[in-house]
Coordinates of C-alpha atoms and ligand atoms in Angstrom, one line a residue:
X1 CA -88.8 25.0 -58.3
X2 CA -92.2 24.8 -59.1
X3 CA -92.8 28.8 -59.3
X4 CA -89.5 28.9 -61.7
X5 CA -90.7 26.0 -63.8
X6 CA -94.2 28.0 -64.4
X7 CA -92.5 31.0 -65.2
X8 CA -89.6 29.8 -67.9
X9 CA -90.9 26.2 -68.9
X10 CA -89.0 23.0 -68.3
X11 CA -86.9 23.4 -70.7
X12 CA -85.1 26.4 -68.9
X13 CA -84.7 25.1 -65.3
X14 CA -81.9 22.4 -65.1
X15 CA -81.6 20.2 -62.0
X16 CA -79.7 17.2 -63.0
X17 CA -76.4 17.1 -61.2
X18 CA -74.6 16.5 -64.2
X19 CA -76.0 18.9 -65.9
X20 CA -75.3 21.3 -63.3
X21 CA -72.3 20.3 -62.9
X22 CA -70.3 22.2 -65.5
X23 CA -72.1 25.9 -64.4
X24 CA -70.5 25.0 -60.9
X25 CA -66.8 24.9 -61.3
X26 CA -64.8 28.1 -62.7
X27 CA -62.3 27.7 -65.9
X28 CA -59.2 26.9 -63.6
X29 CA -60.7 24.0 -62.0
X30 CA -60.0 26.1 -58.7
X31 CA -63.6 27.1 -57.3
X32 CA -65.7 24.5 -57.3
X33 CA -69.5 25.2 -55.8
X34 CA -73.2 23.4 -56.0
X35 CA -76.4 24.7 -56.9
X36 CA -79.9 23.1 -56.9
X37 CA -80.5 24.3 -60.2
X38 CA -79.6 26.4 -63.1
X39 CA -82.1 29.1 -64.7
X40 CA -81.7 30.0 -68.6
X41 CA -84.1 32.4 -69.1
X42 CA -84.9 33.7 -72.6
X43 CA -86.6 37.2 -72.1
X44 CA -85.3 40.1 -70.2
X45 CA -89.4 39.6 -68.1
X46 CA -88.2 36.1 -67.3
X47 CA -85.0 37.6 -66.0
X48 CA -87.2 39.8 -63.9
X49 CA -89.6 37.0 -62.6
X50 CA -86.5 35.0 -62.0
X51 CA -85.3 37.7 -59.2
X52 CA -88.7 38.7 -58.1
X53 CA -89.2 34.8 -57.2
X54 CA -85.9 34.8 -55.5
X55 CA -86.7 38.7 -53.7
X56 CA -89.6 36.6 -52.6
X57 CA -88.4 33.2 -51.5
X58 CA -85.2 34.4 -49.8
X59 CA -82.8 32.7 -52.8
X60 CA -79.3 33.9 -53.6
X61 CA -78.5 33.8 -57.3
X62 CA -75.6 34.1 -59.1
X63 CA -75.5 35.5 -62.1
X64 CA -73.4 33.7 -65.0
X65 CA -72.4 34.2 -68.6
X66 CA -69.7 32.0 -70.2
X67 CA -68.6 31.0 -66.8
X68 CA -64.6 32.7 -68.0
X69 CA -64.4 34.7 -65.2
X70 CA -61.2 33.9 -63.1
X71 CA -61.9 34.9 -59.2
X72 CA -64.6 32.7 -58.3
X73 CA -67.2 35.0 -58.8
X74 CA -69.6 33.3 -61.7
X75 CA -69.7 30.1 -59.6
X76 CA -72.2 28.9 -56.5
X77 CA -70.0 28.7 -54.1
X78 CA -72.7 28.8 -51.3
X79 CA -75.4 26.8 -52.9
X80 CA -76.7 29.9 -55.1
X81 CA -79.0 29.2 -58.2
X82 CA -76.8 30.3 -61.4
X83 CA -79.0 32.6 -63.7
X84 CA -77.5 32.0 -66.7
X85 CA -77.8 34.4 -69.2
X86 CA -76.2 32.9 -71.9
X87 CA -79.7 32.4 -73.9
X88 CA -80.5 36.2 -74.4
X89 CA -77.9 36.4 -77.0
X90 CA -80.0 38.6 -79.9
X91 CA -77.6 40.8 -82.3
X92 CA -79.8 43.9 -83.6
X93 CA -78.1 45.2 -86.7
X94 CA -75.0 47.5 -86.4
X95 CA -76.3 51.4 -86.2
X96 CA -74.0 52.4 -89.2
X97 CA -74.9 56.3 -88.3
X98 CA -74.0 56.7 -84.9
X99 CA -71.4 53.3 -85.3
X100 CA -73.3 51.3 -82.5
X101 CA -74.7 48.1 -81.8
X102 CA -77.3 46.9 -79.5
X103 CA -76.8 43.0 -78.0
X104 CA -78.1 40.4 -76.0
X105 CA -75.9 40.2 -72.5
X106 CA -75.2 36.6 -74.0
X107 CA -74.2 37.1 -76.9
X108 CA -70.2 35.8 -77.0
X109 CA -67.6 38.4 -77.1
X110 CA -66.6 36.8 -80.7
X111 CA -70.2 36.9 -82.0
X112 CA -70.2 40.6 -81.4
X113 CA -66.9 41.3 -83.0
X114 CA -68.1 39.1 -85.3
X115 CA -70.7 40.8 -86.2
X116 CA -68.9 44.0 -86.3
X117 CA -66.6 43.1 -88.7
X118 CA -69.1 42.1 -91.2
X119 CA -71.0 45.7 -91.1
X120 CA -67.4 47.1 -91.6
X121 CA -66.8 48.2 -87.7
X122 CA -64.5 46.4 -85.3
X123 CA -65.3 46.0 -81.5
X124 CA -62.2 47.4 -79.2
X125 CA -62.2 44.8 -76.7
X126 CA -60.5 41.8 -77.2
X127 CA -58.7 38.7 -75.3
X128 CA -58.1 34.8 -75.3
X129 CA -61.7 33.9 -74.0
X130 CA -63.5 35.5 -76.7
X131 CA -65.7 32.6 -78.2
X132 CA -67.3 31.8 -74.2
X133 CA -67.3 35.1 -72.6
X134 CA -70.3 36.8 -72.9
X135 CA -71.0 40.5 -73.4
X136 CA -72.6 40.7 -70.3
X137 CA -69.8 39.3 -68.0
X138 CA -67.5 41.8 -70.4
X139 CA -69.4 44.5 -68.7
X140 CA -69.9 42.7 -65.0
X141 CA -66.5 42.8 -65.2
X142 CA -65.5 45.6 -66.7
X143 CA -62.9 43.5 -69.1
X144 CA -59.9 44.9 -70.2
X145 CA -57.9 42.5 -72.9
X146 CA -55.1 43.2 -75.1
X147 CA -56.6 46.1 -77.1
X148 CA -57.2 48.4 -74.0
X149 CA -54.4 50.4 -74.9
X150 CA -55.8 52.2 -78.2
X151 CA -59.5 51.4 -77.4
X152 CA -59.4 51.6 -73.5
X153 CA -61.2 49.1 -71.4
X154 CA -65.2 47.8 -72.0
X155 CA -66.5 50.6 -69.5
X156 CA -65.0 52.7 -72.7
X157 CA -67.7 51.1 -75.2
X158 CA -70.7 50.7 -73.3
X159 CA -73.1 53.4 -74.1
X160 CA -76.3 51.9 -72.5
X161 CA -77.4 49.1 -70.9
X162 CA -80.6 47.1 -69.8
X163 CA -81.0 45.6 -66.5
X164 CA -82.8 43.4 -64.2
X165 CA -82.1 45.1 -60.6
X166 CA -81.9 43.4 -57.3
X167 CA -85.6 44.8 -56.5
X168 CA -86.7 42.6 -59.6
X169 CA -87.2 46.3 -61.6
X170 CA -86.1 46.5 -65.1
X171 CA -84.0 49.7 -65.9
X172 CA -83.9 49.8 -69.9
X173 CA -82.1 52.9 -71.9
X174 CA -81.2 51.1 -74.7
X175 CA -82.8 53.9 -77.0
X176 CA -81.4 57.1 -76.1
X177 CA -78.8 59.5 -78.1
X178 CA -75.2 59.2 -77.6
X179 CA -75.2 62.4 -76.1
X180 CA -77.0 62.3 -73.1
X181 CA -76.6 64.1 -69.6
X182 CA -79.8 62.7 -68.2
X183 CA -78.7 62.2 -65.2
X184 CA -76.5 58.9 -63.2
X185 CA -75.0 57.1 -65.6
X186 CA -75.7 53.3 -64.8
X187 CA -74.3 52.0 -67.6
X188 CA -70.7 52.9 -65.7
X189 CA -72.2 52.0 -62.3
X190 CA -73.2 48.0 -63.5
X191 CA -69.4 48.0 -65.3
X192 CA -67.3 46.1 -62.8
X193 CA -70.3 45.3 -60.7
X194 CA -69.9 41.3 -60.9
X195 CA -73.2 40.6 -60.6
X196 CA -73.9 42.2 -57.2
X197 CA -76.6 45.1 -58.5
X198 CA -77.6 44.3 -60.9
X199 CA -78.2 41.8 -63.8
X200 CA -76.8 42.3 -67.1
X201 CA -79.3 41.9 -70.0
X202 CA -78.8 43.8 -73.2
X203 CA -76.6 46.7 -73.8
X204 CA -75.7 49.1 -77.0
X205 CA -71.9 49.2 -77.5
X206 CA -69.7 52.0 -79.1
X207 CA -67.7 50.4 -82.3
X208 CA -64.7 51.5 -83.8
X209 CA -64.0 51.8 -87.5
X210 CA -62.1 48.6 -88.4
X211 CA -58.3 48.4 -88.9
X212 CA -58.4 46.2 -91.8
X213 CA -54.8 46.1 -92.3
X214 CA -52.4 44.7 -89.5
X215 CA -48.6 44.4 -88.4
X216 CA -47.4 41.7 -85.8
X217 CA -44.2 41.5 -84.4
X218 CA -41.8 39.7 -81.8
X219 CA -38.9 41.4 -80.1
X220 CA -36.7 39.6 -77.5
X221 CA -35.3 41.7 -75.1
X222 CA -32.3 40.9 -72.4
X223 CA -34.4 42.5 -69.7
X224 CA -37.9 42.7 -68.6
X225 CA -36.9 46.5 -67.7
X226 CA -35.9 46.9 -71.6
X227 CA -38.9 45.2 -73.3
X228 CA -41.2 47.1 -70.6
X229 CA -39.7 50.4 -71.3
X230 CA -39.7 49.6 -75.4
X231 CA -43.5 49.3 -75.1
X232 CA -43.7 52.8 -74.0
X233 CA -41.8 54.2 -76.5
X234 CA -43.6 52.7 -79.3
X235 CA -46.8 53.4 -77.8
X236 CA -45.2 57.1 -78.3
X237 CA -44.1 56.7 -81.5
X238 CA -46.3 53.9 -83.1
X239 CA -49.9 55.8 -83.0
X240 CA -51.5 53.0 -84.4
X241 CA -50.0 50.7 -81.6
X242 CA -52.8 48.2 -80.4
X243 CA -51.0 45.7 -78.6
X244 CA -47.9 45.4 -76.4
X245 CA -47.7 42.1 -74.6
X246 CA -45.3 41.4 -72.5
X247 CA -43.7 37.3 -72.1
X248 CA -41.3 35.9 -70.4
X249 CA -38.7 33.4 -71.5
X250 CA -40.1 30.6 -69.0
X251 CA -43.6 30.8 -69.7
X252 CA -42.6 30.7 -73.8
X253 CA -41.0 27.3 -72.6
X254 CA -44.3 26.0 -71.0
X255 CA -46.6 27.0 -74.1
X256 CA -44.1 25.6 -76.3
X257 CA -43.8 22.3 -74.2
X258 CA -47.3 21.9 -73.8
X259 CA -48.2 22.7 -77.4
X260 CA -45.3 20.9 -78.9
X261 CA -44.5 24.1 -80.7
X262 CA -41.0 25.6 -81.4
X263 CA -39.5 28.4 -79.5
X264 CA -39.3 31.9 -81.3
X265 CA -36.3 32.5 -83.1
X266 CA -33.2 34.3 -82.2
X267 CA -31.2 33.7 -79.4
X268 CA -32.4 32.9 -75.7
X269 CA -33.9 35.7 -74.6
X270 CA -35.0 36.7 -71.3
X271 CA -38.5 38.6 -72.2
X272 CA -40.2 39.0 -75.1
X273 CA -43.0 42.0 -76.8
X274 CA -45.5 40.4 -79.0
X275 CA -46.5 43.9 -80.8
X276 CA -49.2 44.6 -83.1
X277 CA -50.1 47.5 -85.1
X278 CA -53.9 48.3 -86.8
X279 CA -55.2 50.9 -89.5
X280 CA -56.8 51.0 -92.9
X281 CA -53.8 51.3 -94.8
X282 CA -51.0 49.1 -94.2
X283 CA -49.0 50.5 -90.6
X284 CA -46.0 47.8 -91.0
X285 CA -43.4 50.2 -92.4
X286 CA -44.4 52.6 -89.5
X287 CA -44.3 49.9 -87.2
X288 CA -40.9 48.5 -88.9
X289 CA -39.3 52.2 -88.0
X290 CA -40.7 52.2 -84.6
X291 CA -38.7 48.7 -83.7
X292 CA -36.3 50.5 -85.8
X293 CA -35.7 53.1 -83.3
X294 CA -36.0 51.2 -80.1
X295 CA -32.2 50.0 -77.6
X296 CA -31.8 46.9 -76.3
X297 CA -33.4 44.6 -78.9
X298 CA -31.8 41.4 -79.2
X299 CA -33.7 39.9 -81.9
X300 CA -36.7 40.7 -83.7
X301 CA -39.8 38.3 -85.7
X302 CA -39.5 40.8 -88.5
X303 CA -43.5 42.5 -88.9
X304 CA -45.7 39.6 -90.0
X305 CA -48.9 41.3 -92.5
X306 CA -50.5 38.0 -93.4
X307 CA -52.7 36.9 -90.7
X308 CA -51.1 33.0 -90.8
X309 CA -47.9 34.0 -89.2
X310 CA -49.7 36.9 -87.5
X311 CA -51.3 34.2 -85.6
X312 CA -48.4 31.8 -85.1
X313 CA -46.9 35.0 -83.0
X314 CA -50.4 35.5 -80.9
X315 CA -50.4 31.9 -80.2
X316 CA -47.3 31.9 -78.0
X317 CA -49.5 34.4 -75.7
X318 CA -52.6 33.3 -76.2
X319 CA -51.7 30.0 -75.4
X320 CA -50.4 31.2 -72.0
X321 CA -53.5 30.4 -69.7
X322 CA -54.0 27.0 -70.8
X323 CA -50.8 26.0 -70.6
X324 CA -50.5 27.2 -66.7
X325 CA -54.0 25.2 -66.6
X326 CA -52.2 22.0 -67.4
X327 CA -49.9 22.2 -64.4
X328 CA -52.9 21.9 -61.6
X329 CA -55.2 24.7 -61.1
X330 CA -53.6 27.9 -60.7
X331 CA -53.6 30.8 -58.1
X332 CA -54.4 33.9 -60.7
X333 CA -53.2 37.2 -59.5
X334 CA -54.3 40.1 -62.3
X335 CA -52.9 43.1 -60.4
X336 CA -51.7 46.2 -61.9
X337 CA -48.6 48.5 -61.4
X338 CA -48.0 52.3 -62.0
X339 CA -45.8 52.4 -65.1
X340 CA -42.7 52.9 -63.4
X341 CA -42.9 49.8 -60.9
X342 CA -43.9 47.0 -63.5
X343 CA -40.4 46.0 -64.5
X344 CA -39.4 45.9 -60.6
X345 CA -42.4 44.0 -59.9
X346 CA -42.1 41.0 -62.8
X347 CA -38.3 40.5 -61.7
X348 CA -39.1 40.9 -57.7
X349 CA -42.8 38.7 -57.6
X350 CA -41.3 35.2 -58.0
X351 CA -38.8 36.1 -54.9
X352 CA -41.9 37.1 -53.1
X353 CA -43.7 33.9 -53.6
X354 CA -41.1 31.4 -52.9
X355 CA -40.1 33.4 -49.6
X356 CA -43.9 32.5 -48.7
X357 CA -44.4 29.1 -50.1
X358 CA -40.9 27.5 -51.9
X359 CA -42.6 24.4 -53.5
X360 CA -44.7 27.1 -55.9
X361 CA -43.7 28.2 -59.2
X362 CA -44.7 31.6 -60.6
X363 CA -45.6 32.3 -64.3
X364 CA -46.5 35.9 -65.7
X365 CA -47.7 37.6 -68.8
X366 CA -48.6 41.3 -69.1
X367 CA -50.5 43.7 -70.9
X368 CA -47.2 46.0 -70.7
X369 CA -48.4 49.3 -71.5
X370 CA -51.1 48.8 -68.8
X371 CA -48.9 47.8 -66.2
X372 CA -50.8 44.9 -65.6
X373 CA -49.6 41.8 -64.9
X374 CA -51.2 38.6 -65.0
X375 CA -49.2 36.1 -62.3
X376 CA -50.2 32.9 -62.1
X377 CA -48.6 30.4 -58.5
X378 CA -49.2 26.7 -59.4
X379 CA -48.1 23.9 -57.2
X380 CA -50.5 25.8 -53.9
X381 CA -53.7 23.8 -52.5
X382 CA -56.6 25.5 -53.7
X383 CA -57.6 27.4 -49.8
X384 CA -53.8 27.9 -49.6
X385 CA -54.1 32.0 -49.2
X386 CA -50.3 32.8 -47.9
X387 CA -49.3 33.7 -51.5
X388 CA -52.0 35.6 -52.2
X389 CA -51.7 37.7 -49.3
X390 CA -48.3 38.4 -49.3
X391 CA -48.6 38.9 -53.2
X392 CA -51.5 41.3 -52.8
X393 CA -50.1 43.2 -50.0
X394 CA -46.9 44.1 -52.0
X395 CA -48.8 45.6 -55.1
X396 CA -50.6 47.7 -52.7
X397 CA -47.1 48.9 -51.1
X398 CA -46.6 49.3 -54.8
X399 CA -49.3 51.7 -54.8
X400 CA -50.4 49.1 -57.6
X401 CA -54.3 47.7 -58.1
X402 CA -55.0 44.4 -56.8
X403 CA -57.2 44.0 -59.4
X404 CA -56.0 45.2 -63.0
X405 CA -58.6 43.4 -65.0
X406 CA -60.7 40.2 -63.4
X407 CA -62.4 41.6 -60.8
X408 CA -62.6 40.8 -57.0
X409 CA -65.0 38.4 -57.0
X410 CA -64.9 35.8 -54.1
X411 CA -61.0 34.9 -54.3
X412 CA -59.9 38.8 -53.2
X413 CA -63.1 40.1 -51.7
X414 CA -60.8 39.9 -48.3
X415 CA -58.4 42.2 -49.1
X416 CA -60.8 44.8 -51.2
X417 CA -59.7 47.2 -48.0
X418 CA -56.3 47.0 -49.6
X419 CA -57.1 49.4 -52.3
X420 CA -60.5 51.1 -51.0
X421 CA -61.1 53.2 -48.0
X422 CA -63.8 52.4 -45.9
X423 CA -65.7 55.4 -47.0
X424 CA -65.5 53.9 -50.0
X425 CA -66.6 50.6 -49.4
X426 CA -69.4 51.9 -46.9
X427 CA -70.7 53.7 -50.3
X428 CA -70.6 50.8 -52.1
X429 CA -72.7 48.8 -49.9
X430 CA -75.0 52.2 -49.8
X431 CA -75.0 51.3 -53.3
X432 CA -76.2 47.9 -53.1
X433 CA -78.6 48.1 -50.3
X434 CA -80.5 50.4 -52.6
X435 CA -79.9 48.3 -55.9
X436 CA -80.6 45.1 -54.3
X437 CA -82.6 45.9 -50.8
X438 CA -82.8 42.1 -50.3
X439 CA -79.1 41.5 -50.9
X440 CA -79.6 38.6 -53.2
X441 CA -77.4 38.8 -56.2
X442 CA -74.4 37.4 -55.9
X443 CA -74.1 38.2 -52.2
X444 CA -70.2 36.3 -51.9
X445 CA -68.8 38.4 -54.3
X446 CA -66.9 42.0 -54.2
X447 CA -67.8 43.3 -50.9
X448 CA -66.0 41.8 -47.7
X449 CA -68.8 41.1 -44.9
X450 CA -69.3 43.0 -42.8
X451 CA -67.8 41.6 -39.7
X452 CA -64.8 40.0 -42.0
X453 CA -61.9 39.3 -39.8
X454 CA -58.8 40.9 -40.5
X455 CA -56.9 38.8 -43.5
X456 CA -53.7 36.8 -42.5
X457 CA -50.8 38.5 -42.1
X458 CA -50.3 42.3 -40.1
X459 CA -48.1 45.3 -41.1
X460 CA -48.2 49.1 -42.5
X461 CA -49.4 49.0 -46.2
X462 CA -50.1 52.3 -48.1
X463 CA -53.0 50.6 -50.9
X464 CA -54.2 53.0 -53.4
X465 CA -56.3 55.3 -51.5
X466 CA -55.2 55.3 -47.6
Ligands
FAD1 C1 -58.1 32.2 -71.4 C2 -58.7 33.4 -70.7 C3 -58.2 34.6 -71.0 C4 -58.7 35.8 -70.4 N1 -58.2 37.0 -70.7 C5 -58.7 38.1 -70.1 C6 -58.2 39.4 -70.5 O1 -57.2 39.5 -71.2 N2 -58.8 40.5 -69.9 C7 -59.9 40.3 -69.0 O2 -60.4 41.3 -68.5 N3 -60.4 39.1 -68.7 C8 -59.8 38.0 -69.2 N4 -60.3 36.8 -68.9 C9 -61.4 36.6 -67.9 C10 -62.8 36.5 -68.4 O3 -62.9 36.0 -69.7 C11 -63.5 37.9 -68.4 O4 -63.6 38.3 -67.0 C12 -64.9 37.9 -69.0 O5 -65.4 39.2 -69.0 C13 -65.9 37.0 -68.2 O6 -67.1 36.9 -69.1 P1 -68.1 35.7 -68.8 O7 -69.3 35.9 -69.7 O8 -67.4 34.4 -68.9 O9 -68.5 36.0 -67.3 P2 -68.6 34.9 -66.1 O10 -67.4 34.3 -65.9 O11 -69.8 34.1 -66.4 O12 -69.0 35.9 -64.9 C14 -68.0 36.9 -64.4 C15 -68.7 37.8 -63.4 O13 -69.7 38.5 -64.0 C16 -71.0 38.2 -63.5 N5 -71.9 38.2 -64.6 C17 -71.8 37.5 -65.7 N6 -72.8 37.8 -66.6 C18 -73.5 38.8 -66.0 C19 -74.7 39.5 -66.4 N7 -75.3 39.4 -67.6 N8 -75.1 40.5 -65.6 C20 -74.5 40.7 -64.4 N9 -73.5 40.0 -63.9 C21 -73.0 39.0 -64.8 C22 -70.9 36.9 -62.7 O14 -71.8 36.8 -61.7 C23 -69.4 37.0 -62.3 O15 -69.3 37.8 -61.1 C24 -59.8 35.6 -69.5 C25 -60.3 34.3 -69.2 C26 -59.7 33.2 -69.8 C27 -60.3 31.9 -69.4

């Protein structure tokens, strides 16, 4: 404590238990860790003395940004010290040439598209966490969101980055063209890393010129099959498409509960499509003809172009997370389907949880065109890993991702062997032993250890790559 107190000053070392207390439990409530003290450096060299003391001194850290991340992996599970980077959160001005911007790792995701918006750009990645995640746990985690559809996914928009690597070295790039073949390309290597080689501590994102103009709709479909299948063909048909999120009737009950908001209108329906549509001229009528065109609607929220009932429409997703939240904390499952095996999956998953544990209750959103699904089990113990197994072990079958979006972190770093071969995960540990010699960043998270026991349950599963 002493060496970290000369290196960042007092006023970036908290030890206090209560205030530690809030950088050691996740946004579900679900992991819940300690830590003898938290470290906010201000300076990409106090980053770097911050690892060389813990290189030195044997510490585990754990990196953190807004702490949003859902699979355990931002918290100190085993006694870590959180490095959180939430200080270094300078905005340079937007590059209006090359249509880039360089940023602080802890700058929030809303500051930067923020700060887009007012040089005229938009930032592509978007979702419900937006004003506490940071930038930097955007790329640790390689988030995804609701725009990753038109824009793709945040290893789409990171162009460079600046790191603090296990070995305490500082790997900055943050200057170079936007065409360059120099070589490895770390900036794609760190996205999805969770914290294990390196740390996060500026980067320069890609920006997209701004849709200005917007259409949001709601269709209610009799089927999840149906609304499923009319997100592809608007994706088709719609080019300016950006969203395509898929609901179901029973968690549009919970928001509205919980909220004290009314349901949609139109009949009872059994899934819903919040769609949304982006460009610099007004795309409702062309989104108005895609709906047009599309079977099986049962009712549509004819195309909203003023942002107030635009947002009354995202609020019945957006709403989604907190609302499970309010039940107890939930088991989150972000997994991810081929195409063809989403619909199947949404109206087989709550049959595969109940067969496992019958007092649960399963919840589900989706980014539909992704076929990712978010399923959420409430009503399980925290350590209660039946679901989870059985859950994960049937998307792989699927030939589906157990991860579409959050990460492994610690909550799925057991069944990583689902997906990846063990050629694979022997080159990922290659990886880190060379990143981080001393294996102290975020040691708990992503890879299994080495001796890990086989999870729970037996049987043939085909995952993703064997
Ligand atoms: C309501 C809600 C909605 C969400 N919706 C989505 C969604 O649609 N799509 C999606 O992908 N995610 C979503 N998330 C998950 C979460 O917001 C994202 O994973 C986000 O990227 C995490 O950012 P963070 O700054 O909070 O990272 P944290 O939670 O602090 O950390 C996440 C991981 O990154 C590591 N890390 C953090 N900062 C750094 C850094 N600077 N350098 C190296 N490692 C670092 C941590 O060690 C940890 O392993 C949602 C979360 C909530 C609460």
């Amino acid at each position: 404590l002493d060496n970290f107190l000369d290196a960042l000053g007092p006023e970036r070392v908290i030890t206090a238990p209560g205030d530690t207390a809030p950088f050691c439990v996740d946004w579900t409530g679900r992991f819940r860790g300690a830590t003898p003290a938290v470290l906010r450096p201000g300076t990409t060299e106090q980053v770097a003395a911050v690892v060389a003391l813990c290189r030195h001194h044997g510490l585990a850290l754990t990196p953190q940004g807004g702490n949003t991340g859902l699979v355990g992996g931002s918290v100190p599970l085993a006694g870590e010290i959180v490095l959180s980077l939430r200080d270094l959160d300078r905005l340079a001005p937007v590059d209006d040439v090359s249509g880039q911007v360089t940023v602080g790792a802890g700058a929030s995701l809303a500051a930067v598209q923020g700060a887009a918006t007012a040089a005229g750009w938009a930032y592509g990645v978007d979702f419900a966490s937006r004003d506490r995640a940071t930038i930097g746990g955007t790329i640790a985690t390689n988030a995804g969101g609701l725009r990753v559809l038109r824009y793709g996914d945040t290893r789409a928009q990171v162009v460079a980055v600046e790191a603090v690597l296990g070995d305490g070295s500082i790997v900055s790039h943050l200057g170079g063209p936007t065409k360059d073949n120099t070589g490895y390309h770390l900036p794609s290597l760190l996205c999805g890393s969770e914290g294990t080689l390196g740390i996060v501590t500026a980067t320069r994102l890609r920006l997209v010129p701004a849709a200005s103009e917007r259409a949001t709709a709601l269709l209610a479909f009799d089927s999840v099959e149906r609304a499923v299948a009319a997100a592809g063909d608007l994706r088709r048909h719609v080019p300016t498409l950006e969203a395509a999120e898929l609901m179901l009737a029973a968690g549009i009950g919970l928001v509205c509960r919980v909220t004290d908001r009314p349901p949609p209108p139109g009949p009872s329906a059994a899934a819903f499509l919040l769609v949304e549509a982006g460009d610099r001229l007004s795309p409702a009528a062309e989104l108005a003809a895609g709906i047009e065109a599309l079977t099986g609607v049962v009712h549509v929220t004819p195309v909203a172009t003023d942002p107030v009932p635009a947002a009354a429409l995202w609020r019945y997703r957006e709403d989604h997370p907190a609302a499970v939240n309010t039940l107890g904390p939930p088991h989150k499952f972000d997994v991810s389907l081929p195409g063809d095996g989403l619909a199947a999956f949404v109206d087989e998953a709550p049959g595969i949880v109940a067969a496992v544990a019958p007092g649960a209750t399963t919840w589900m959103w989706a980014h539909a065109v992704d076929g990712n699904v978010h399923v959420n089990v409430t009503g399980l113990a925290p350590d209660d890993d039946r679901v989870g197994d059985t859950l994960l072990r049937s998307v792989a079958a699927r030939r589906g991702s157990i991860s579409g979006e959050h990460g492994i972190g610690t909550a799925k770093r057991a069944w990583l062997h689902l997906n990846r071969t063990l050629a694979e995960i022997d080159a990922f540990r290659a990886l880190k032993r060379a990143l981080d010699p001393d294996g102290i960043l975020n040691p708990n998270v992503l890879l299994p250890p080495p001796t890990a026991a086989p999870p729970l349950t037996t049987g043939t599963v085909r995952g993703v790559s064997g």
